[in-house]
Each structure stands twice: as C-alpha cells, then as structure tokens.
PDB file of C-alpha atoms in Angstrom:
ATOM      1  CA  UNK A   1      17.580 -15.113  31.179  1.00 79.00           C
ATOM      2  CA  UNK A   2      15.287 -14.407  28.218  1.00 94.00           C
ATOM      3  CA  UNK A   3      11.775 -15.822  28.006  1.00 96.00           C
ATOM      4  CA  UNK A   4      10.460 -17.573  24.907  1.00 97.00           C
ATOM      5  CA  UNK A   5       6.888 -17.227  26.231  1.00 97.00           C
ATOM      6  CA  UNK A   6       5.467 -14.532  28.531  1.00 97.00           C
ATOM      7  CA  UNK A   7       1.840 -14.543  29.698  1.00 97.00           C
ATOM      8  CA  UNK A   8       0.424 -11.591  31.612  1.00 97.00           C
ATOM      9  CA  UNK A   9      -3.137 -11.726  32.968  1.00 96.00           C
ATOM     10  CA  UNK A  10      -4.453 -13.943  30.169  1.00 96.00           C
ATOM     11  CA  UNK A  11      -8.205 -14.473  30.604  1.00 96.00           C
ATOM     12  CA  UNK A  12     -10.969 -16.128  28.616  1.00 95.00           C
ATOM     13  CA  UNK A  13     -14.625 -16.359  29.621  1.00 93.00           C
ATOM     14  CA  UNK A  14     -16.935 -19.119  28.418  1.00 92.00           C
ATOM     15  CA  UNK A  15     -20.492 -19.871  29.465  1.00 90.00           C
ATOM     16  CA  UNK A  16     -19.451 -22.445  32.076  1.00 91.00           C
ATOM     17  CA  UNK A  17     -15.720 -21.789  32.511  1.00 92.00           C
ATOM     18  CA  UNK A  18     -13.371 -18.850  32.993  1.00 94.00           C
ATOM     19  CA  UNK A  19      -9.615 -18.726  32.588  1.00 95.00           C
ATOM     20  CA  UNK A  20      -8.586 -16.113  35.164  1.00 94.00           C
ATOM     21  CA  UNK A  21      -5.497 -13.903  34.920  1.00 95.00           C
ATOM     22  CA  UNK A  22      -2.980 -16.560  33.915  1.00 96.00           C
ATOM     23  CA  UNK A  23       0.590 -15.258  34.202  1.00 97.00           C
ATOM     24  CA  UNK A  24       3.810 -17.268  33.812  1.00 97.00           C
ATOM     25  CA  UNK A  25       6.973 -17.413  31.708  1.00 97.00           C
ATOM     26  CA  UNK A  26       8.769 -20.110  29.745  1.00 98.00           C
ATOM     27  CA  UNK A  27      12.505 -19.243  29.893  1.00 97.00           C
ATOM     28  CA  UNK A  28      15.047 -20.146  27.238  1.00 96.00           C
ATOM     29  CA  UNK A  29      16.653 -23.532  27.735  1.00 95.00           C
ATOM     30  CA  UNK A  30      13.830 -24.767  29.966  1.00 96.00           C
ATOM     31  CA  UNK A  31      11.016 -27.304  29.921  1.00 97.00           C
ATOM     32  CA  UNK A  32       7.859 -26.052  31.631  1.00 98.00           C
ATOM     33  CA  UNK A  33       5.169 -28.585  32.562  1.00 97.00           C
ATOM     34  CA  UNK A  34       1.517 -27.561  32.664  1.00 97.00           C
ATOM     35  CA  UNK A  35      -0.584 -29.781  34.938  1.00 96.00           C
ATOM     36  CA  UNK A  36      -4.182 -29.918  36.164  1.00 93.00           C
ATOM     37  CA  UNK A  37      -7.401 -31.895  35.907  1.00 90.00           C
ATOM     38  CA  UNK A  38      -9.421 -32.234  32.710  1.00 87.00           C
ATOM     39  CA  UNK A  39     -11.239 -28.948  32.233  1.00 89.00           C
ATOM     40  CA  UNK A  40      -8.843 -26.991  34.476  1.00 92.00           C
ATOM     41  CA  UNK A  41      -7.774 -24.673  31.654  1.00 93.00           C
ATOM     42  CA  UNK A  42      -4.569 -26.219  30.264  1.00 94.00           C
ATOM     43  CA  UNK A  43      -5.714 -26.517  26.652  1.00 91.00           C
ATOM     44  CA  UNK A  44      -7.395 -23.090  26.743  1.00 94.00           C
ATOM     45  CA  UNK A  45      -4.086 -21.634  27.936  1.00 96.00           C
ATOM     46  CA  UNK A  46      -2.154 -23.322  25.138  1.00 95.00           C
ATOM     47  CA  UNK A  47      -4.669 -22.259  22.475  1.00 93.00           C
ATOM     48  CA  UNK A  48      -4.548 -18.693  23.838  1.00 94.00           C
ATOM     49  CA  UNK A  49      -0.751 -18.701  23.442  1.00 95.00           C
ATOM     50  CA  UNK A  50      -1.141 -19.897  19.848  1.00 93.00           C
ATOM     51  CA  UNK A  51      -3.908 -17.343  19.162  1.00 91.00           C
ATOM     52  CA  UNK A  52      -6.305 -20.160  18.251  1.00 91.00           C
ATOM     53  CA  UNK A  53      -8.473 -18.963  21.147  1.00 91.00           C
ATOM     54  CA  UNK A  54      -8.936 -15.198  21.277  1.00 92.00           C
ATOM     55  CA  UNK A  55      -8.200 -14.288  24.892  1.00 94.00           C
ATOM     56  CA  UNK A  56      -7.677 -11.053  26.812  1.00 95.00           C
ATOM     57  CA  UNK A  57      -4.298 -10.167  28.287  1.00 95.00           C
ATOM     58  CA  UNK A  58      -0.752 -10.089  26.943  1.00 95.00           C
ATOM     59  CA  UNK A  59       0.992 -12.993  25.218  1.00 96.00           C
ATOM     60  CA  UNK A  60       4.558 -12.471  24.033  1.00 96.00           C
ATOM     61  CA  UNK A  61       6.578 -15.082  22.164  1.00 97.00           C
ATOM     62  CA  UNK A  62      10.295 -14.421  21.623  1.00 96.00           C
ATOM     63  CA  UNK A  63       9.626 -10.995  23.158  1.00 93.00           C
ATOM     64  CA  UNK A  64       7.065 -10.061  20.484  1.00 93.00           C
ATOM     65  CA  UNK A  65       3.292  -9.667  20.649  1.00 90.00           C
ATOM     66  CA  UNK A  66       1.875 -13.021  19.522  1.00 89.00           C
ATOM     67  CA  UNK A  67      -1.053 -11.496  17.624  1.00 86.00           C
ATOM     68  CA  UNK A  68       0.840  -8.760  15.779  1.00 87.00           C
ATOM     69  CA  UNK A  69       3.693 -11.079  14.742  1.00 90.00           C
ATOM     70  CA  UNK A  70       1.765 -14.332  14.305  1.00 86.00           C
ATOM     71  CA  UNK A  71       3.191 -15.454  10.935  1.00 86.00           C
ATOM     72  CA  UNK A  72       6.817 -14.718  11.859  1.00 89.00           C
ATOM     73  CA  UNK A  73       6.427 -16.488  15.215  1.00 92.00           C
ATOM     74  CA  UNK A  74       4.750 -19.618  13.849  1.00 89.00           C
ATOM     75  CA  UNK A  75       7.751 -20.246  11.587  1.00 90.00           C
ATOM     76  CA  UNK A  76       9.805 -20.846  14.762  1.00 94.00           C
ATOM     77  CA  UNK A  77       7.282 -22.972  16.714  1.00 96.00           C
ATOM     78  CA  UNK A  78       6.574 -26.691  16.677  1.00 95.00           C
ATOM     79  CA  UNK A  79       3.090 -27.636  17.885  1.00 94.00           C
ATOM     80  CA  UNK A  80       1.439 -30.905  18.901  1.00 92.00           C
ATOM     81  CA  UNK A  81      -2.252 -30.627  19.737  1.00 87.00           C
ATOM     82  CA  UNK A  82      -4.855 -33.333  20.301  1.00 75.00           C
ATOM     83  CA  UNK A  83      -6.837 -32.140  17.282  1.00 67.00           C
ATOM     84  CA  UNK A  84      -3.842 -32.206  14.959  1.00 65.00           C
ATOM     85  CA  UNK A  85      -3.865 -30.955  11.390  1.00 67.00           C
ATOM     86  CA  UNK A  86      -2.656 -34.318  10.027  1.00 75.00           C
ATOM     87  CA  UNK A  87      -5.285 -35.818   7.707  1.00 84.00           C
ATOM     88  CA  UNK A  88      -5.922 -39.547   8.023  1.00 87.00           C
ATOM     89  CA  UNK A  89      -5.730 -39.785   4.228  1.00 91.00           C
ATOM     90  CA  UNK A  90      -2.132 -38.638   3.933  1.00 93.00           C
ATOM     91  CA  UNK A  91       1.059 -40.680   4.164  1.00 95.00           C
ATOM     92  CA  UNK A  92       4.219 -39.656   6.000  1.00 95.00           C
ATOM     93  CA  UNK A  93       5.885 -39.141   2.609  1.00 95.00           C
ATOM     94  CA  UNK A  94       3.115 -36.750   1.534  1.00 95.00           C
ATOM     95  CA  UNK A  95       3.446 -34.815   4.805  1.00 95.00           C
ATOM     96  CA  UNK A  96       7.115 -34.280   3.992  1.00 95.00           C
ATOM     97  CA  UNK A  97       6.177 -32.759   0.622  1.00 94.00           C
ATOM     98  CA  UNK A  98       3.602 -30.450   2.236  1.00 93.00           C
ATOM     99  CA  UNK A  99       5.901 -29.287   5.043  1.00 93.00           C
ATOM    100  CA  UNK A 100       8.700 -28.411   2.600  1.00 92.00           C
ATOM    101  CA  UNK A 101       6.380 -25.766   1.152  1.00 91.00           C
ATOM    102  CA  UNK A 102       5.238 -24.458   4.548  1.00 89.00           C
ATOM    103  CA  UNK A 103       8.506 -24.110   6.496  1.00 91.00           C
ATOM    104  CA  UNK A 104      11.638 -22.448   5.115  1.00 90.00           C
ATOM    105  CA  UNK A 105      13.746 -24.424   7.587  1.00 94.00           C
ATOM    106  CA  UNK A 106      12.134 -27.845   6.954  1.00 96.00           C
ATOM    107  CA  UNK A 107      14.817 -30.554   7.297  1.00 96.00           C
ATOM    108  CA  UNK A 108      13.907 -33.517   5.098  1.00 96.00           C
ATOM    109  CA  UNK A 109      16.837 -35.620   6.288  1.00 96.00           C
ATOM    110  CA  UNK A 110      15.964 -35.081   9.949  1.00 94.00           C
ATOM    111  CA  UNK A 111      12.321 -35.972   9.256  1.00 96.00           C
ATOM    112  CA  UNK A 112      13.203 -39.188   7.435  1.00 95.00           C
ATOM    113  CA  UNK A 113      15.740 -40.206  10.086  1.00 94.00           C
ATOM    114  CA  UNK A 114      13.169 -39.721  12.843  1.00 93.00           C
ATOM    115  CA  UNK A 115      10.600 -41.762  10.883  1.00 95.00           C
ATOM    116  CA  UNK A 116      13.125 -44.612  10.778  1.00 94.00           C
ATOM    117  CA  UNK A 117      13.990 -44.192  14.454  1.00 90.00           C
ATOM    118  CA  UNK A 118      10.325 -44.575  15.419  1.00 90.00           C
ATOM    119  CA  UNK A 119       9.611 -47.313  12.835  1.00 92.00           C
ATOM    120  CA  UNK A 120       7.009 -45.172  11.073  1.00 95.00           C
ATOM    121  CA  UNK A 121       6.297 -46.264   7.476  1.00 96.00           C
ATOM    122  CA  UNK A 122       6.493 -43.573   4.772  1.00 94.00           C
ATOM    123  CA  UNK A 123       3.852 -44.996   2.415  1.00 94.00           C
ATOM    124  CA  UNK A 124       1.096 -46.122   4.794  1.00 94.00           C
ATOM    125  CA  UNK A 125      -2.044 -43.980   5.257  1.00 95.00           C
ATOM    126  CA  UNK A 126      -2.178 -42.299   8.662  1.00 92.00           C
ATOM    127  CA  UNK A 127      -5.667 -43.746   9.247  1.00 91.00           C
ATOM    128  CA  UNK A 128      -3.994 -47.177   9.439  1.00 94.00           C
ATOM    129  CA  UNK A 129      -1.608 -46.023  12.195  1.00 91.00           C
ATOM    130  CA  UNK A 130      -2.208 -46.902  15.845  1.00 86.00           C
ATOM    131  CA  UNK A 131      -2.855 -43.977  18.215  1.00 81.00           C
ATOM    132  CA  UNK A 132       0.734 -44.265  19.459  1.00 82.00           C
ATOM    133  CA  UNK A 133       2.122 -44.159  15.909  1.00 88.00           C
ATOM    134  CA  UNK A 134      -0.005 -41.098  15.128  1.00 88.00           C
ATOM    135  CA  UNK A 135       1.364 -39.287  18.169  1.00 87.00           C
ATOM    136  CA  UNK A 136       4.948 -40.136  17.217  1.00 89.00           C
ATOM    137  CA  UNK A 137       4.306 -38.780  13.704  1.00 92.00           C
ATOM    138  CA  UNK A 138       2.914 -35.522  15.122  1.00 92.00           C
ATOM    139  CA  UNK A 139       6.044 -35.068  17.238  1.00 91.00           C
ATOM    140  CA  UNK A 140       8.403 -35.933  14.373  1.00 93.00           C
ATOM    141  CA  UNK A 141       6.580 -33.387  12.180  1.00 94.00           C
ATOM    142  CA  UNK A 142       6.666 -30.730  14.924  1.00 94.00           C
ATOM    143  CA  UNK A 143      10.454 -30.837  15.412  1.00 94.00           C
ATOM    144  CA  UNK A 144      11.667 -31.374  11.837  1.00 95.00           C
ATOM    145  CA  UNK A 145      11.873 -27.666  10.968  1.00 95.00           C
ATOM    146  CA  UNK A 146      14.225 -26.929  13.910  1.00 94.00           C
ATOM    147  CA  UNK A 147      11.759 -24.791  15.903  1.00 96.00           C
ATOM    148  CA  UNK A 148      12.984 -22.599  18.739  1.00 96.00           C
ATOM    149  CA  UNK A 149       9.906 -23.456  20.809  1.00 97.00           C
ATOM    150  CA  UNK A 150       7.813 -26.612  21.201  1.00 97.00           C
ATOM    151  CA  UNK A 151       4.243 -26.359  22.500  1.00 96.00           C
ATOM    152  CA  UNK A 152       2.824 -29.792  23.279  1.00 95.00           C
ATOM    153  CA  UNK A 153      -0.611 -30.869  24.519  1.00 92.00           C
ATOM    154  CA  UNK A 154      -0.542 -34.445  25.896  1.00 88.00           C
ATOM    155  CA  UNK A 155       2.344 -35.593  23.641  1.00 88.00           C
ATOM    156  CA  UNK A 156       2.900 -38.933  25.410  1.00 84.00           C
ATOM    157  CA  UNK A 157      -0.787 -39.846  25.720  1.00 78.00           C
ATOM    158  CA  UNK A 158      -1.539 -43.315  24.373  1.00 75.00           C
ATOM    159  CA  UNK A 159       2.105 -44.364  24.269  1.00 83.00           C
ATOM    160  CA  UNK A 160       3.544 -47.398  26.038  1.00 84.00           C
ATOM    161  CA  UNK A 161       6.436 -46.823  28.509  1.00 87.00           C
ATOM    162  CA  UNK A 162       9.121 -47.671  25.943  1.00 85.00           C
ATOM    163  CA  UNK A 163       7.730 -45.237  23.363  1.00 83.00           C
ATOM    164  CA  UNK A 164       7.275 -42.570  26.034  1.00 87.00           C
ATOM    165  CA  UNK A 165      10.929 -42.869  27.006  1.00 88.00           C
ATOM    166  CA  UNK A 166      11.924 -42.544  23.336  1.00 85.00           C
ATOM    167  CA  UNK A 167       9.868 -39.352  23.076  1.00 87.00           C
ATOM    168  CA  UNK A 168      11.336 -37.914  26.286  1.00 90.00           C
ATOM    169  CA  UNK A 169      14.843 -38.620  24.949  1.00 89.00           C
ATOM    170  CA  UNK A 170      13.963 -36.667  21.793  1.00 89.00           C
ATOM    171  CA  UNK A 171      12.815 -33.737  23.932  1.00 92.00           C
ATOM    172  CA  UNK A 172      16.040 -33.832  25.977  1.00 92.00           C
ATOM    173  CA  UNK A 173      18.154 -33.867  22.810  1.00 91.00           C
ATOM    174  CA  UNK A 174      16.090 -31.010  21.363  1.00 92.00           C
ATOM    175  CA  UNK A 175      16.851 -28.777  24.378  1.00 93.00           C
ATOM    176  CA  UNK A 176      20.515 -29.833  24.625  1.00 93.00           C
ATOM    177  CA  UNK A 177      21.170 -29.040  20.942  1.00 91.00           C
ATOM    178  CA  UNK A 178      20.414 -25.335  21.460  1.00 93.00           C
ATOM    179  CA  UNK A 179      20.265 -23.576  24.840  1.00 91.00           C
ATOM    180  CA  UNK A 180      17.889 -20.905  23.473  1.00 95.00           C
ATOM    181  CA  UNK A 181      15.113 -23.475  22.889  1.00 96.00           C
ATOM    182  CA  UNK A 182      12.173 -24.165  25.210  1.00 97.00           C
ATOM    183  CA  UNK A 183       9.324 -26.633  25.631  1.00 97.00           C
ATOM    184  CA  UNK A 184       5.880 -26.016  27.105  1.00 98.00           C
ATOM    185  CA  UNK A 185       4.255 -29.380  27.731  1.00 96.00           C
ATOM    186  CA  UNK A 186       0.784 -30.110  29.067  1.00 94.00           C
ATOM    187  CA  UNK A 187       0.318 -33.674  30.300  1.00 90.00           C
ATOM    188  CA  UNK A 188      -1.604 -35.946  32.649  1.00 85.00           C
ATOM    189  CA  UNK A 189       1.441 -38.215  32.931  1.00 87.00           C
ATOM    190  CA  UNK A 190       3.174 -36.199  35.625  1.00 91.00           C
ATOM    191  CA  UNK A 191       5.931 -38.805  36.118  1.00 90.00           C
ATOM    192  CA  UNK A 192       7.280 -37.713  32.714  1.00 89.00           C
ATOM    193  CA  UNK A 193       7.633 -34.159  34.027  1.00 93.00           C
ATOM    194  CA  UNK A 194       9.690 -35.313  37.010  1.00 92.00           C
ATOM    195  CA  UNK A 195      12.329 -36.479  34.531  1.00 88.00           C
ATOM    196  CA  UNK A 196      12.451 -33.578  32.067  1.00 93.00           C
ATOM    197  CA  UNK A 197      10.798 -30.402  33.412  1.00 96.00           C
ATOM    198  CA  UNK A 198      12.509 -27.410  35.014  1.00 96.00           C
ATOM    199  CA  UNK A 199       9.284 -25.726  36.193  1.00 97.00           C
ATOM    200  CA  UNK A 200       5.733 -26.831  36.952  1.00 97.00           C
ATOM    201  CA  UNK A 201       2.652 -24.648  36.446  1.00 97.00           C
ATOM    202  CA  UNK A 202      -0.423 -26.077  38.172  1.00 96.00           C
ATOM    203  CA  UNK A 203      -3.806 -24.811  36.953  1.00 96.00           C
ATOM    204  CA  UNK A 204      -7.021 -25.590  38.829  1.00 94.00           C
ATOM    205  CA  UNK A 205     -10.457 -24.214  37.875  1.00 93.00           C
ATOM    206  CA  UNK A 206      -8.953 -21.635  35.556  1.00 95.00           C
ATOM    207  CA  UNK A 207      -6.448 -20.233  38.070  1.00 96.00           C
ATOM    208  CA  UNK A 208      -2.765 -20.852  38.688  1.00 96.00           C
ATOM    209  CA  UNK A 209      -2.267 -22.613  42.022  1.00 95.00           C
ATOM    210  CA  UNK A 210       1.529 -22.506  41.841  1.00 95.00           C
ATOM    211  CA  UNK A 211       4.396 -21.936  39.403  1.00 96.00           C
ATOM    212  CA  UNK A 212       7.534 -23.444  40.913  1.00 96.00           C
ATOM    213  CA  UNK A 213      10.839 -25.071  39.976  1.00 97.00           C
ATOM    214  CA  UNK A 214      10.388 -28.855  39.734  1.00 96.00           C
ATOM    215  CA  UNK A 215      13.398 -29.452  41.978  1.00 95.00           C
ATOM    216  CA  UNK A 216      11.926 -27.192  44.676  1.00 93.00           C
ATOM    217  CA  UNK A 217       8.621 -29.081  44.553  1.00 94.00           C
ATOM    218  CA  UNK A 218      10.261 -32.484  44.892  1.00 93.00           C
ATOM    219  CA  UNK A 219      12.772 -31.427  47.562  1.00 93.00           C
ATOM    220  CA  UNK A 220      10.700 -29.146  49.812  1.00 95.00           C
ATOM    221  CA  UNK A 221       7.258 -30.740  49.733  1.00 96.00           C
ATOM    222  CA  UNK A 222       6.468 -33.706  51.953  1.00 96.00           C
ATOM    223  CA  UNK A 223       3.594 -35.877  53.150  1.00 96.00           C
ATOM    224  CA  UNK A 224       3.303 -36.333  56.902  1.00 94.00           C
ATOM    225  CA  UNK A 225       1.474 -39.441  58.113  1.00 91.00           C
ATOM    226  CA  UNK A 226       0.433 -38.913  61.709  1.00 89.00           C
ATOM    227  CA  UNK A 227      -2.138 -39.532  64.412  1.00 89.00           C
ATOM    228  CA  UNK A 228      -4.988 -37.134  65.140  1.00 90.00           C
ATOM    229  CA  UNK A 229      -3.094 -36.002  68.229  1.00 89.00           C
ATOM    230  CA  UNK A 230      -0.020 -35.035  66.186  1.00 89.00           C
ATOM    231  CA  UNK A 231      -2.185 -33.448  63.496  1.00 91.00           C
ATOM    232  CA  UNK A 232      -3.852 -31.151  66.041  1.00 91.00           C
ATOM    233  CA  UNK A 233      -0.391 -29.950  67.125  1.00 90.00           C
ATOM    234  CA  UNK A 234       0.307 -28.587  63.642  1.00 92.00           C
ATOM    235  CA  UNK A 235      -0.095 -24.877  62.994  1.00 92.00           C
ATOM    236  CA  UNK A 236      -2.298 -24.321  59.931  1.00 92.00           C
ATOM    237  CA  UNK A 237       0.438 -22.102  58.480  1.00 92.00           C
ATOM    238  CA  UNK A 238       2.781 -25.103  58.326  1.00 93.00           C
ATOM    239  CA  UNK A 239       0.744 -27.271  55.969  1.00 94.00           C
ATOM    240  CA  UNK A 240      -1.234 -26.857  52.750  1.00 95.00           C
ATOM    241  CA  UNK A 241      -3.890 -29.587  52.731  1.00 95.00           C
ATOM    242  CA  UNK A 242      -4.749 -32.706  54.696  1.00 95.00           C
ATOM    243  CA  UNK A 243      -6.701 -35.896  54.158  1.00 94.00           C
ATOM    244  CA  UNK A 244      -8.270 -37.862  56.977  1.00 93.00           C
ATOM    245  CA  UNK A 245      -7.776 -41.584  56.507  1.00 86.00           C
ATOM    246  CA  UNK A 246      -9.274 -44.413  58.556  1.00 83.00           C
ATOM    247  CA  UNK A 247      -6.473 -44.660  61.126  1.00 85.00           C
ATOM    248  CA  UNK A 248      -4.355 -41.575  60.479  1.00 90.00           C
ATOM    249  CA  UNK A 249      -4.034 -38.161  58.885  1.00 92.00           C
ATOM    250  CA  UNK A 250      -2.013 -37.471  55.752  1.00 94.00           C
ATOM    251  CA  UNK A 251      -0.787 -33.892  55.572  1.00 95.00           C
ATOM    252  CA  UNK A 252       0.914 -32.043  52.686  1.00 96.00           C
ATOM    253  CA  UNK A 253       3.553 -29.474  53.604  1.00 96.00           C
ATOM    254  CA  UNK A 254       5.759 -27.311  51.379  1.00 95.00           C
ATOM    255  CA  UNK A 255       8.469 -27.037  54.036  1.00 93.00           C
ATOM    256  CA  UNK A 256       9.318 -30.472  55.382  1.00 92.00           C
ATOM    257  CA  UNK A 257      12.519 -29.259  57.081  1.00 91.00           C
ATOM    258  CA  UNK A 258      10.540 -26.762  59.158  1.00 91.00           C
ATOM    259  CA  UNK A 259       8.117 -29.533  60.170  1.00 91.00           C
ATOM    260  CA  UNK A 260      11.007 -31.767  61.277  1.00 90.00           C
ATOM    261  CA  UNK A 261      12.617 -29.046  63.364  1.00 90.00           C
ATOM    262  CA  UNK A 262       9.480 -27.459  64.838  1.00 90.00           C
ATOM    263  CA  UNK A 263       7.505 -30.597  65.690  1.00 90.00           C
ATOM    264  CA  UNK A 264      10.213 -33.271  65.847  1.00 87.00           C
ATOM    265  CA  UNK A 265       8.340 -35.284  63.183  1.00 85.00           C
ATOM    266  CA  UNK A 266      10.920 -37.348  61.317  1.00 81.00           C
ATOM    267  CA  UNK A 267       8.801 -39.645  59.103  1.00 83.00           C
ATOM    268  CA  UNK A 268       7.873 -37.535  56.093  1.00 92.00           C
ATOM    269  CA  UNK A 269       7.292 -39.196  52.723  1.00 94.00           C
ATOM    270  CA  UNK A 270       8.590 -37.686  49.494  1.00 93.00           C
ATOM    271  CA  UNK A 271       5.592 -36.921  47.242  1.00 95.00           C
ATOM    272  CA  UNK A 272       5.376 -37.207  43.486  1.00 95.00           C
ATOM    273  CA  UNK A 273       4.043 -34.306  41.422  1.00 95.00           C
ATOM    274  CA  UNK A 274       0.809 -36.270  41.082  1.00 94.00           C
ATOM    275  CA  UNK A 275       0.556 -36.652  44.883  1.00 95.00           C
ATOM    276  CA  UNK A 276       0.961 -32.891  45.309  1.00 95.00           C
ATOM    277  CA  UNK A 277      -1.656 -32.141  42.660  1.00 94.00           C
ATOM    278  CA  UNK A 278      -4.170 -34.562  44.177  1.00 94.00           C
ATOM    279  CA  UNK A 279      -3.724 -33.069  47.658  1.00 95.00           C
ATOM    280  CA  UNK A 280      -4.517 -29.608  46.300  1.00 94.00           C
ATOM    281  CA  UNK A 281      -7.584 -30.920  44.453  1.00 93.00           C
ATOM    282  CA  UNK A 282      -9.010 -33.380  47.002  1.00 92.00           C
ATOM    283  CA  UNK A 283      -7.476 -32.376  50.324  1.00 91.00           C
ATOM    284  CA  UNK A 284      -9.064 -30.228  53.028  1.00 91.00           C
ATOM    285  CA  UNK A 285      -7.658 -27.001  54.385  1.00 86.00           C
TER     286      UNK A 285
END
C-alpha cells in the first residue's frame, strides 16, 4: 500500500512548546484522524506537512519531498485550515473565478453543485455567512479541484449535527470515488472519527502516544469498573491508566479479552475514542 503522506521524525521547537519526532503515514484510500488537546501539536503537525511551519525531519507527500516539490504537490491537495484564505469581502461566485485561475483541474460544475447542496448563496458576501456556512464553503472549495489528498483542521467545528453528517457523507464519497485518495483530519469531535476514520494518531504534549487502526482501538480497548480489591489484583502490565472514583476504580485496558480470561472480570465497558483520550490525559499510571 502506498502512502500519500509520510512523516519521519518531524520536530519543531518553540519557546514554550516542542513537537518531538513525529512519525506516521497516511496510506492511500484511508482516513487518518489526528486527535489531542488544544496545544498538543495537531495544528503544528499539519502546518509542518504543508510547509507553512518550517520544521526539521522528513515530510514526503505522494512519495516526494514536500519542500522540493511544493508547487507540484499543492496542485493535488485540498486544505481546510482555521485561518482560511477566504476573504470576508468575496462572494462564492468570485471564489469560483479566482480558483479557475489557480487550479488546472478546477471543476466549476462540481463547485456550483456543492454550493446548491449546502444551500450556500453565490452572490452573498462571506462576511454575512454564519460560521457553519463559512466552514461548508471552505470544504466545498477544498474538494472542487479533485485533489488526491485532503488535509483538514477542525472541518466540522461549529456545525450542527445535520450539517456535520452532510460533511462526513461528502468525505466518504470523496474516498469512495478514487481508492488512491486520502484524508488527514484533525478534530475535537472524536465521534466523527469513529464513523469515518481508518487510523487514529493521538498527540499529547508534542509526542505521539499511539498510532493505531480505529477498529483495533474500539474492539480491543475497554474500561473496567471495579472495587479497590479487584483493582489491586490487576498487574500493572495489563492496564494503561486508572481513575479513582468515589466508590470504585475505572481502569483502561488495551486488551479486554486478556483481562476477562486472566482475572475472570466480565463487565468491561466499550470506550469511545474520547474516553480513551481522556484516560491517557487525566488518568494515573
């Protein structure tokens, strides 16, 4: 399987934060979710991939060095960042005219059809759009030149559940249309990733905590709710983090089947991606 993005030991040092040796891949045909707290390093990672932030290490996109082949690569990428390039004093119609001159593969029909699908007016100034409408316009603009790779920073932020589902459907269609495409998506709304992602990369304090298939996370991880007596029976090697509640312990394991067999503990809750992330951040070891 080819990779559309390869990161090897990507690092960036700021006065009060360091991104430390970030390494992961985004394979063709896959959606990779990037999760972590605010300030964990998600946006720095994305901007390093796009060469907006000058970082150390190796970044390859479509197998090519991202710095040496920047112009060629950007023709095949769709990007949605929080600080988007879209001026508040443009209309959607004007954006279409601009993009036709920027991208050789700009698809005017696709753009206009997506505007209609999301009920986005062509002649209204962007400054008059709601935050949700602005985000939809960014996404429509990002995918209307048929990019091979989408890189998205909080693309469903500010959207209501109906609009979020519409956006997720667009992402699914985008991947299904061409098996060589990929999406890298950073988001706080981890429930979205449970529905569309193939892999999860969890960054905490500038380091990767894990990079795992989403299915493996959801199937193998579990939360044990037990008494102090049962907790003390557990070998530290068999769990990742624990939280002491008022009347019980809650314990995160990455091998719930082993726990069931070894300790005869049968009540193990299935965690969400958010549950797993919060245990890593707030739990004790």
